[in-house]
Structure formats: structure tokens, C-alpha cells
CSV table of C-alpha atoms and ligand atoms in Angstrom, one decimal:
chain,number,residue,atom,x,y,z
H,331,UNK,CA,98.4,84.1,69.7
H,332,UNK,CA,97.8,82.5,66.7
H,333,UNK,CA,100.1,79.8,66.0
H,334,UNK,CA,100.7,81.4,61.9
H,335,UNK,CA,101.8,84.2,63.7
H,336,UNK,CA,104.6,82.8,65.3
H,337,UNK,CA,104.8,80.7,62.2
H,338,UNK,CA,105.6,84.5,60.3
H,339,UNK,CA,108.6,85.3,62.9
H,340,UNK,CA,110.2,82.4,62.7
H,341,UNK,CA,110.0,82.7,58.4
H,342,UNK,CA,111.1,86.2,58.7
H,343,UNK,CA,113.7,85.1,60.9
H,344,UNK,CA,115.1,82.4,58.5
H,345,UNK,CA,114.4,84.8,55.6
H,346,UNK,CA,116.7,87.6,56.9
H,347,UNK,CA,118.9,86.0,59.0
H,348,UNK,CA,119.5,82.2,57.3
H,349,UNK,CA,119.6,80.4,60.9
H,350,UNK,CA,116.9,79.4,62.6
H,351,UNK,CA,115.9,80.9,66.0
H,352,UNK,CA,116.8,79.5,69.3
H,353,UNK,CA,112.6,80.0,70.5
H,354,UNK,CA,109.8,82.3,70.2
H,355,UNK,CA,108.3,84.1,73.3
H,356,UNK,CA,104.6,85.9,73.4
H,357,UNK,CA,103.6,88.6,75.3
H,358,UNK,CA,99.8,90.0,75.4
H,359,UNK,CA,98.5,93.4,74.9
H,360,UNK,CA,96.1,94.4,77.9
H,361,UNK,CA,93.1,95.3,79.2
H,362,UNK,CA,92.5,97.4,81.5
H,363,UNK,CA,89.2,97.2,83.6
H,364,UNK,CA,89.4,99.8,86.0
H,365,UNK,CA,91.9,101.9,87.6
H,366,UNK,CA,93.0,104.4,85.0
H,367,UNK,CA,95.8,107.4,86.0
H,368,UNK,CA,96.2,105.6,89.3
H,369,UNK,CA,99.4,103.5,88.6
H,370,UNK,CA,102.1,106.5,88.7
H,371,UNK,CA,100.6,107.5,91.8
H,372,UNK,CA,101.2,104.2,94.0
H,373,UNK,CA,97.5,103.3,93.6
H,374,UNK,CA,95.4,100.5,92.4
H,375,UNK,CA,94.6,99.0,89.1
H,376,UNK,CA,93.0,96.0,87.5
H,377,UNK,CA,94.1,94.7,84.3
H,378,UNK,CA,93.6,91.4,82.7
H,379,UNK,CA,95.8,89.8,79.9
H,380,UNK,CA,94.5,89.9,76.0
H,381,UNK,CA,95.1,86.1,73.8
H,382,UNK,CA,96.4,88.9,71.3
H,383,UNK,CA,99.9,90.2,71.5
H,384,UNK,CA,103.8,90.5,70.4
H,385,UNK,CA,105.7,87.5,69.1
H,386,UNK,CA,109.7,87.4,69.3
H,387,UNK,CA,111.4,84.9,67.4
H,388,UNK,CA,115.2,85.4,68.9
H,389,UNK,CA,118.8,83.4,68.7
H,390,UNK,CA,122.3,84.0,70.6
H,391,UNK,CA,124.1,86.0,67.7
H,392,UNK,CA,128.4,86.1,67.7
H,393,UNK,CA,129.1,89.2,69.2
H,394,UNK,CA,127.6,91.9,71.5
H,395,UNK,CA,124.8,93.2,69.1
H,396,UNK,CA,121.5,93.8,70.1
H,397,UNK,CA,119.5,92.7,66.9
H,398,UNK,CA,116.4,93.8,66.1
H,399,UNK,CA,113.8,93.3,63.1
H,400,UNK,CA,109.9,93.1,61.9
H,401,UNK,CA,108.9,91.7,59.2
H,402,UNK,CA,106.6,94.5,59.4
H,403,UNK,CA,108.9,96.8,58.7
H,404,UNK,CA,110.5,98.4,55.1
H,405,UNK,CA,113.6,98.8,56.8
H,406,UNK,CA,117.3,97.2,58.1
H,407,UNK,CA,118.1,95.4,60.9
H,408,UNK,CA,118.5,97.4,63.5
H,409,UNK,CA,122.0,96.5,65.3
H,410,UNK,CA,123.5,98.1,68.4
H,411,UNK,CA,126.6,96.2,70.5
H,412,UNK,CA,125.0,95.8,74.5
H,413,UNK,CA,127.6,98.6,75.4
H,414,UNK,CA,127.0,101.2,73.1
H,415,UNK,CA,123.4,101.1,73.7
H,416,UNK,CA,122.5,105.0,76.0
H,417,UNK,CA,118.7,106.6,76.1
H,418,UNK,CA,118.4,108.9,72.9
H,419,UNK,CA,120.8,107.2,70.6
H,420,UNK,CA,117.9,104.7,69.6
H,421,UNK,CA,114.2,106.4,68.1
H,422,UNK,CA,110.9,104.8,66.2
H,423,UNK,CA,109.6,101.1,67.2
H,424,UNK,CA,113.3,99.5,68.0
H,425,UNK,CA,113.7,102.0,71.0
H,426,UNK,CA,111.4,100.2,72.5
H,427,UNK,CA,113.3,96.5,72.3
H,428,UNK,CA,116.4,98.0,72.4
H,429,UNK,CA,115.3,99.9,75.6
H,430,UNK,CA,114.7,96.4,77.0
H,431,UNK,CA,118.3,95.2,76.4
H,432,UNK,CA,119.4,98.5,78.3
H,433,UNK,CA,117.6,98.3,81.3
H,434,UNK,CA,118.9,95.0,81.4
H,435,UNK,CA,122.3,95.9,81.0
H,436,UNK,CA,121.5,98.9,83.9
H,437,UNK,CA,120.5,96.2,86.1
H,438,UNK,CA,123.8,94.1,85.9
H,439,UNK,CA,121.8,91.5,83.7
H,440,UNK,CA,124.2,91.3,80.7
H,441,UNK,CA,122.2,90.0,77.8
H,442,UNK,CA,124.3,88.4,75.6
H,443,UNK,CA,124.3,89.1,71.3
H,444,UNK,CA,121.0,88.4,70.4
H,445,UNK,CA,119.1,88.7,66.9
H,446,UNK,CA,114.8,89.2,67.5
H,447,UNK,CA,112.1,89.7,64.4
H,448,UNK,CA,109.2,90.7,66.2
H,449,UNK,CA,105.4,90.3,65.0
H,450,UNK,CA,102.0,90.6,66.1
H,451,UNK,CA,98.4,89.9,66.6
H,452,UNK,CA,97.7,93.0,68.5
H,453,UNK,CA,96.0,96.1,66.7
H,454,UNK,CA,99.2,99.0,67.4
H,455,UNK,CA,98.2,102.4,69.2
H,456,UNK,CA,95.1,101.0,69.7
H,457,UNK,CA,95.5,101.4,73.8
H,458,UNK,CA,96.0,97.8,74.6
H,459,UNK,CA,99.8,98.3,75.4
H,460,UNK,CA,101.0,96.9,72.0
H,461,UNK,CA,104.2,99.3,73.1
H,462,UNK,CA,104.6,97.0,76.8
H,463,UNK,CA,103.6,93.7,75.0
H,464,UNK,CA,106.9,94.3,72.6
H,465,UNK,CA,108.5,95.5,75.7
H,466,UNK,CA,107.6,92.0,78.0
H,467,UNK,CA,108.3,89.7,74.6
H,468,UNK,CA,111.9,91.4,74.4
H,469,UNK,CA,112.6,91.0,78.0
H,470,UNK,CA,111.8,87.0,78.2
H,471,UNK,CA,113.7,86.3,74.9
H,472,UNK,CA,116.8,88.9,75.3
H,473,UNK,CA,116.7,86.4,79.4
H,474,UNK,CA,116.2,83.4,78.3
H,475,UNK,CA,118.5,84.0,75.5
H,476,UNK,CA,121.3,84.5,77.8
H,477,UNK,CA,120.5,82.6,80.6
H,478,UNK,CA,119.9,85.2,82.8
H,479,UNK,CA,116.9,84.4,85.7
H,480,UNK,CA,115.0,87.2,86.3
H,481,UNK,CA,111.9,87.5,88.1
H,482,UNK,CA,109.1,88.9,86.6
H,483,UNK,CA,107.8,91.4,88.4
H,484,UNK,CA,111.5,92.9,88.5
H,485,UNK,CA,111.4,92.4,84.8
H,486,UNK,CA,108.2,94.5,84.6
H,487,UNK,CA,109.7,96.9,86.4
H,488,UNK,CA,112.9,97.2,84.3
H,489,UNK,CA,110.5,96.9,80.9
H,490,UNK,CA,108.8,99.9,82.3
H,491,UNK,CA,111.9,101.8,83.5
H,492,UNK,CA,112.6,101.4,79.5
H,493,UNK,CA,109.4,102.8,78.2
H,494,UNK,CA,110.2,105.9,80.7
H,495,UNK,CA,114.2,106.3,80.4
H,496,UNK,CA,114.6,105.0,77.4
H,497,UNK,CA,111.8,105.4,75.0
H,498,UNK,CA,110.4,109.2,76.8
H,499,UNK,CA,107.3,107.6,77.8
H,500,UNK,CA,106.9,108.8,81.5
H,501,UNK,CA,104.2,105.9,82.0
H,502,UNK,CA,103.5,103.9,85.1
H,503,UNK,CA,103.9,99.7,85.8
H,504,UNK,CA,100.9,98.3,85.1
H,505,UNK,CA,101.2,97.4,81.5
H,506,UNK,CA,104.1,95.7,82.4
H,507,UNK,CA,102.8,93.6,84.8
H,508,UNK,CA,99.5,92.6,82.7
H,509,UNK,CA,101.6,91.2,80.3
H,510,UNK,CA,103.8,88.9,82.9
H,511,UNK,CA,102.0,88.8,86.3
H,512,UNK,CA,98.5,87.9,84.4
H,513,UNK,CA,96.9,85.0,85.0
H,514,UNK,CA,93.5,83.6,82.3
H,515,UNK,CA,90.7,83.7,84.2
H,516,UNK,CA,91.7,86.5,86.2
H,517,UNK,CA,92.3,89.9,86.4
H,518,UNK,CA,95.4,91.1,88.1
H,519,UNK,CA,94.8,93.4,91.1
H,520,UNK,CA,97.8,95.1,91.7
H,521,UNK,CA,98.6,97.5,94.6
H,522,UNK,CA,101.8,100.0,92.4
H,523,UNK,CA,103.2,101.2,95.8
H,524,UNK,CA,103.7,97.9,97.4
H,525,UNK,CA,104.1,95.4,94.5
H,526,UNK,CA,101.2,92.9,96.3
H,527,UNK,CA,99.0,91.3,93.9
H,528,UNK,CA,96.1,88.9,93.9
H,529,UNK,CA,94.5,87.2,90.6
H,530,UNK,CA,90.8,88.1,90.8
H,531,UNK,CA,88.5,86.0,89.2
H,532,UNK,CA,87.4,87.1,85.6
H,533,UNK,CA,84.7,84.7,83.6
H,534,UNK,CA,82.3,87.0,81.8
H,535,UNK,CA,81.3,84.1,79.3
H,536,UNK,CA,80.4,82.0,83.1
H,537,UNK,CA,78.2,85.1,84.1
H,538,UNK,CA,76.6,84.9,80.7
H,539,UNK,CA,78.3,88.6,79.8
H,540,UNK,CA,80.7,90.0,77.7
H,541,UNK,CA,83.3,92.8,77.5
H,542,UNK,CA,83.6,94.2,74.2
H,543,UNK,CA,86.6,96.2,73.2
H,544,UNK,CA,85.8,99.2,71.0
H,545,UNK,CA,88.9,100.3,68.8
H,546,UNK,CA,87.4,104.3,68.6
H,547,UNK,CA,89.7,104.8,65.7
H,548,UNK,CA,91.2,107.6,67.3
H,549,UNK,CA,95.2,107.2,67.5
H,550,UNK,CA,96.8,108.3,70.4
H,551,UNK,CA,100.6,108.2,71.6
H,552,UNK,CA,101.9,108.6,75.1
H,553,UNK,CA,104.7,110.8,74.8
H,554,UNK,CA,103.0,113.8,73.6
H,555,UNK,CA,102.4,115.9,76.5
H,556,UNK,CA,99.2,115.9,77.6
H,557,UNK,CA,100.1,112.4,79.7
H,558,UNK,CA,102.9,113.5,81.5
H,559,UNK,CA,101.0,117.0,82.7
H,560,UNK,CA,98.1,114.4,84.2
H,561,UNK,CA,101.5,113.0,86.3
H,562,UNK,CA,102.6,116.3,87.0
H,563,UNK,CA,99.3,117.6,88.0
H,564,UNK,CA,98.8,114.6,90.6
H,565,UNK,CA,102.7,114.9,92.1
H,566,UNK,CA,101.3,118.6,92.3
H,567,UNK,CA,98.0,117.8,94.3
H,568,UNK,CA,100.2,115.5,96.6
H,569,UNK,CA,102.8,118.0,97.4
H,570,UNK,CA,100.1,120.5,98.1
H,571,UNK,CA,98.1,118.3,100.0
H,572,UNK,CA,101.5,116.9,102.0
H,573,UNK,CA,100.8,113.4,101.6
H,574,UNK,CA,103.9,111.2,99.7
H,575,UNK,CA,101.5,110.2,96.8
H,576,UNK,CA,97.8,110.8,95.8
H,577,UNK,CA,97.4,106.6,97.3
H,578,UNK,CA,97.6,108.1,100.4
H,579,UNK,CA,94.3,109.5,100.6
H,580,UNK,CA,92.0,106.4,99.6
H,581,UNK,CA,91.2,106.4,102.7
H,582,UNK,CA,90.5,109.5,104.4
H,583,UNK,CA,87.2,111.2,104.1
H,584,UNK,CA,87.7,114.4,103.1
H,585,UNK,CA,90.5,113.7,100.6
H,586,UNK,CA,90.8,116.3,98.0
H,587,UNK,CA,89.2,119.3,100.2
H,588,UNK,CA,92.7,120.8,100.7
H,589,UNK,CA,92.9,121.9,97.7
H,590,UNK,CA,92.8,125.4,96.2
H,591,UNK,CA,93.0,125.0,92.1
H,592,UNK,CA,90.0,123.4,90.8
H,593,UNK,CA,91.1,121.7,88.0
H,594,UNK,CA,94.0,120.8,90.5
H,595,UNK,CA,91.4,119.6,92.6
H,596,UNK,CA,89.5,117.8,90.1
H,597,UNK,CA,92.3,115.9,89.3
H,598,UNK,CA,93.0,114.6,92.4
H,599,UNK,CA,89.4,113.7,92.8
H,600,UNK,CA,89.9,111.5,90.2
H,601,UNK,CA,92.5,109.5,91.2
H,602,UNK,CA,91.1,109.1,94.8
H,603,UNK,CA,87.3,108.3,93.3
H,604,UNK,CA,89.1,105.3,90.9
H,605,UNK,CA,91.1,104.1,93.7
H,606,UNK,CA,88.2,103.6,95.6
H,607,UNK,CA,86.0,101.9,92.4
H,608,UNK,CA,89.5,99.6,91.4
H,609,UNK,CA,88.8,98.3,95.4
H,610,UNK,CA,84.8,97.9,95.0
H,611,UNK,CA,85.0,96.5,91.9
H,612,UNK,CA,88.1,93.8,92.8
H,613,UNK,CA,85.5,93.2,96.6
H,614,UNK,CA,82.5,92.5,93.4
H,615,UNK,CA,84.7,90.0,91.4
H,616,UNK,CA,85.8,87.8,94.5
H,617,UNK,CA,82.1,87.6,95.0
H,618,UNK,CA,81.4,86.9,91.1
H,619,UNK,CA,78.9,89.6,90.6
H,620,UNK,CA,80.5,91.0,87.6
H,621,UNK,CA,77.1,92.3,86.6
H,622,UNK,CA,77.0,94.7,89.3
H,623,UNK,CA,80.4,96.1,88.2
H,624,UNK,CA,79.0,97.9,85.1
H,625,UNK,CA,77.8,101.2,87.2
H,626,UNK,CA,81.6,101.4,88.4
H,627,UNK,CA,82.7,101.2,84.2
H,628,UNK,CA,80.2,103.9,83.6
H,629,UNK,CA,81.4,106.2,86.8
H,630,UNK,CA,85.0,105.4,85.9
H,631,UNK,CA,84.5,106.9,82.8
H,632,UNK,CA,82.2,109.6,83.7
H,633,UNK,CA,85.1,111.3,86.5
H,634,UNK,CA,88.5,111.1,83.4
H,635,UNK,CA,85.9,112.9,81.2
H,636,UNK,CA,84.9,115.4,83.7
H,637,UNK,CA,87.4,115.9,86.3
H,638,UNK,CA,91.2,114.3,84.7
H,639,UNK,CA,89.8,115.6,80.6
H,640,UNK,CA,91.8,112.3,79.1
H,641,UNK,CA,88.2,111.2,77.2
H,642,UNK,CA,87.6,111.9,73.2
H,643,UNK,CA,84.4,112.2,71.0
H,644,UNK,CA,85.0,108.8,69.7
H,645,UNK,CA,84.9,107.5,73.3
H,646,UNK,CA,82.5,109.3,74.7
H,647,UNK,CA,80.1,108.3,71.6
H,648,UNK,CA,81.0,104.4,72.5
H,649,UNK,CA,79.9,105.2,75.7
H,650,UNK,CA,77.2,106.9,75.2
H,651,UNK,CA,75.5,104.6,72.8
H,652,UNK,CA,76.4,101.1,74.2
H,653,UNK,CA,74.7,102.4,77.2
H,654,UNK,CA,71.5,103.8,75.1
H,655,UNK,CA,70.9,99.7,74.0
H,656,UNK,CA,71.2,98.1,77.6
H,657,UNK,CA,74.5,97.6,78.3
H,658,UNK,CA,75.6,97.8,81.9
H,659,UNK,CA,78.4,99.7,81.9
H,660,UNK,CA,81.2,101.4,79.5
H,661,UNK,CA,84.3,103.3,79.6
H,662,UNK,CA,87.3,105.0,78.4
H,663,UNK,CA,90.5,103.3,78.2
H,664,UNK,CA,94.6,103.5,79.0
H,665,UNK,CA,95.7,106.9,79.0
H,666,UNK,CA,93.3,108.7,76.8
H,667,UNK,CA,92.9,110.9,74.1
H,668,UNK,CA,92.9,107.9,72.2
H,669,UNK,CA,92.6,104.0,71.4
H,670,UNK,CA,89.7,102.2,72.7
H,671,UNK,CA,87.0,101.8,74.4
H,672,UNK,CA,85.6,98.9,77.0
H,673,UNK,CA,81.8,97.8,77.5
H,674,UNK,CA,80.1,95.3,79.9
H,675,UNK,CA,76.6,93.8,78.1
H,676,UNK,CA,74.8,91.2,78.5
H,677,UNK,CA,75.8,88.1,76.1
H,678,UNK,CA,72.2,88.5,74.3
H,679,UNK,CA,72.9,92.0,73.6
H,680,UNK,CA,75.6,92.4,72.8
H,681,UNK,CA,74.7,92.8,69.1
H,682,UNK,CA,72.8,95.2,69.7
H,683,UNK,CA,75.3,97.2,71.3
H,684,UNK,CA,77.3,97.6,68.5
H,685,UNK,CA,74.9,98.3,66.2
H,686,UNK,CA,74.1,100.9,68.4
H,687,UNK,CA,77.9,101.8,68.4
H,688,UNK,CA,78.1,101.5,64.9
H,689,UNK,CA,74.4,103.6,63.8
H,690,UNK,CA,76.0,106.6,66.9
H,691,UNK,CA,79.1,106.4,64.4
H,692,UNK,CA,78.0,106.2,61.0
H,693,UNK,CA,75.7,109.4,62.2
H,694,UNK,CA,78.4,111.1,62.4
H,695,UNK,CA,79.9,109.8,59.0
H,696,UNK,CA,82.4,108.0,61.6
H,697,UNK,CA,84.3,105.0,60.2
H,698,UNK,CA,82.6,101.7,61.9
H,699,UNK,CA,84.7,100.9,64.5
H,700,UNK,CA,86.3,97.4,64.8
H,701,UNK,CA,84.8,95.8,68.1
H,702,UNK,CA,86.4,92.8,69.5
H,703,UNK,CA,85.5,90.2,72.8
H,704,UNK,CA,88.2,90.3,75.4
H,705,UNK,CA,88.8,87.1,77.0
H,706,UNK,CA,91.1,87.4,80.0
H,707,UNK,CA,94.4,85.3,79.2
H,708,UNK,CA,97.4,84.4,80.1
H,709,UNK,CA,100.8,86.1,80.8
H,710,UNK,CA,103.7,86.7,79.1
H,711,UNK,CA,105.2,83.0,78.0
H,712,UNK,CA,107.9,81.6,76.0
H,713,UNK,CA,106.0,79.5,72.4
H,714,UNK,CA,108.6,77.5,71.4
N,191,GLA,C1,99.0,104.1,79.7
N,191,GLA,C2,100.2,103.7,80.9
N,191,GLA,C3,100.0,103.8,81.8
N,191,GLA,C4,98.6,103.7,82.9
N,191,GLA,C5,97.5,104.1,82.3
N,191,GLA,C6,96.4,104.8,82.6
N,191,GLA,O1,98.6,102.8,79.8
N,191,GLA,O2,101.3,103.2,80.0
N,191,GLA,O3,100.7,103.2,82.7
N,191,GLA,O4,99.0,105.0,83.2
N,191,GLA,O5,98.2,104.7,80.8
N,191,GLA,O6,96.0,104.4,83.2
């Protein structure tokens, strides 16, 4: 997070409210190395935190209202009394931070009247979990301003609950866990059923590699019904197979054969094979064998494209062109239908890979995608 963005948030707070904020809090966006559409079935994920994210300048206000504002928003600040917060009351971006205040209140952690000004150096809607970063920066700010001591795993669950119930996006726990629990230089192996975590070393630079995040230019929303459809299919598959969740199939050889419906079988097969790929990736990272992770990333993409049907044309083009230029692995990232792709490439080949992606885009008359090098960074924190 650049100091400039924090300064901007403080400046906007002063200008808007004529007072100094009590502090500035930050939460990062995330990259998911592997483990897609496994979190809401109690499976495994392996995300890491980015340097970029969302900042919130916040201060105690007299009265009981939680007021949110963004310098990038032409609208007026949105303020709601803590007791009046209820799902359905707020729409647009303000639903994320106000949803967190609601979630804290529902859990018995009463937020104080607080004013919050939001800013970011993370692309919004690019599949890097800008919404979870907004929720988690808000969650830390509200708890610190009110002097609430909420353990981070619980804060992640509350932020996720806000997204599910207040915003209405049926997402899992991965993004909020990444924002609040990741360590710099590591990916976070999270067992979404037990909540158990392990920090797995991830230092691409030291291995002569780069992890490139390619913003495919296609935007996505997680509330458009397709994400929810996939989630329902997984639940139906688990019911049909008489297991609590698809996670229970991770260790069984004949995992999804009992599903007669071919589409349901493909959906379930993605989840079962993806969980295995996450565990295999973590095992390789523990041995420092990041380059060997490449084929697992590419297999994850094929599974998301062919079995889970959540890839999109731009992501497929990024993956194909990156691999043909010598990348060791590549895949779409996040919930699907838009956002970013992840490419693992040797450092000395990264510019060739980038050029190949740009050329493939140009051939289709698509605008060149933005590419950034992802560095596994630290989790949410108070900046000042
Ligand atoms: C989105 C959701 C996550 C997760 C991914 C897919 O990012 O917010 O909970 O389900 O999609 O892996």
C-alpha cells in the first residue's frame, strides 16, 4: 500500500468532516494460487495477500451512526444508526462496510459511532477481492475505534457473513481469510471446514520465477446468479452422494462415479480434483519446488473451464498464449466469468510471456491487458 493512498484518505477525511481521523487501517487484495470453488464446500484454498489493497481512514463520531464515504464517489456520505442497520437497507459499495458494522452488532460486538473514508490502490472488480479488502479494512477500523478485541478468524467470518447476508453474494470464506491471515513471503493453506491454517513459504523471486496477474479486462459480479448456481450444484452433488460436503470425497478413489447426471458429475469432479491439487501444491511449496507447481495451475484451469464451466474467452486466451510462450503454468482466478488470470513464468521469460499475451489480444482486437507482478505480502493492519 502506498503512503500516498493513505495520505489521500486522511486528506479526504479532513476535507469532508473537518476533523482528524483517529487512524488509518489497511487490508490487502488477494491472489489465489490454487483452490477455486472449494471454499464453500469446506475444502482447501491457497491464497496469498497482495501489496495493494483498500485503506480506511476512520474516527469516532458523536452519536450512533456509522457513516461511510469515498473520495472517488460523487455521492454524499452514507450514514446509518447502528441499531437501524438491516439487510436490504443499503445498496452499492456502501453495503460492504455497513454490512460489516451490522455483522459485528449481530455478533454482540457493538461498533461505536464512526466515520470512515475509503480509498484504494487495488483494481475494483478485477477478481482480486477488492470487496473483501474493503470489508476487512472496515472490520479492523470499527473494532479498533470501539476498542473491541475480535480474534482475526472470527473477524473474517463476520466480514464474510456481511457479504453473504447484507450484500447478498453467496461467497465463501477464502477472500476475507486471505486479507486478515496471510503472512508476507507465504501463501495461506486454509482448511475451510476446520479453519486450520498453515503458512506455506512462497517466494517466487528467490526461485527465479514470477507470478504475473493479468487483468483480462472482463468484469464480473458474484451476485449475477451463476456463482450461486455452481454452489447449489455442489450442494446437490453432496446430497446425492450422501456426504456432508464434497470435501469428504478428497480421499476416496471412486469419488464422483455415483452421480448419474453428467453435468453434476463434472461439477463435483472439479471440486474433488481441485482439493487434491491444492494439497499437492502445498506439498511442493514446503519443499521449495515452486516451478513444479506450474502443471497443477494449468490443470486447475482446464478443470474450471471444462468441468466447472466458469472460465471466459479472455482467460482462455491468456492461459494459452502464456503457455505457448514458455510459462510453466497459468490459470483463471477467482469465481469466474471475468477478472484476472494468474501466470507462473521464469523471470527471464516474463517479458516474452507478457508480449505473447498482448499479441494474442491484439490479434482479436482486444485492448491490451494490464499485467502486474504479484509479491506475497502481509495481511490487514493499522497503518497509522
Ligand atoms: C470468489 C469468492 C470466494 C471463492 C472464489 C472461488 O472469489 O469470493 O469465496 O469462492 O470466488 O474460488
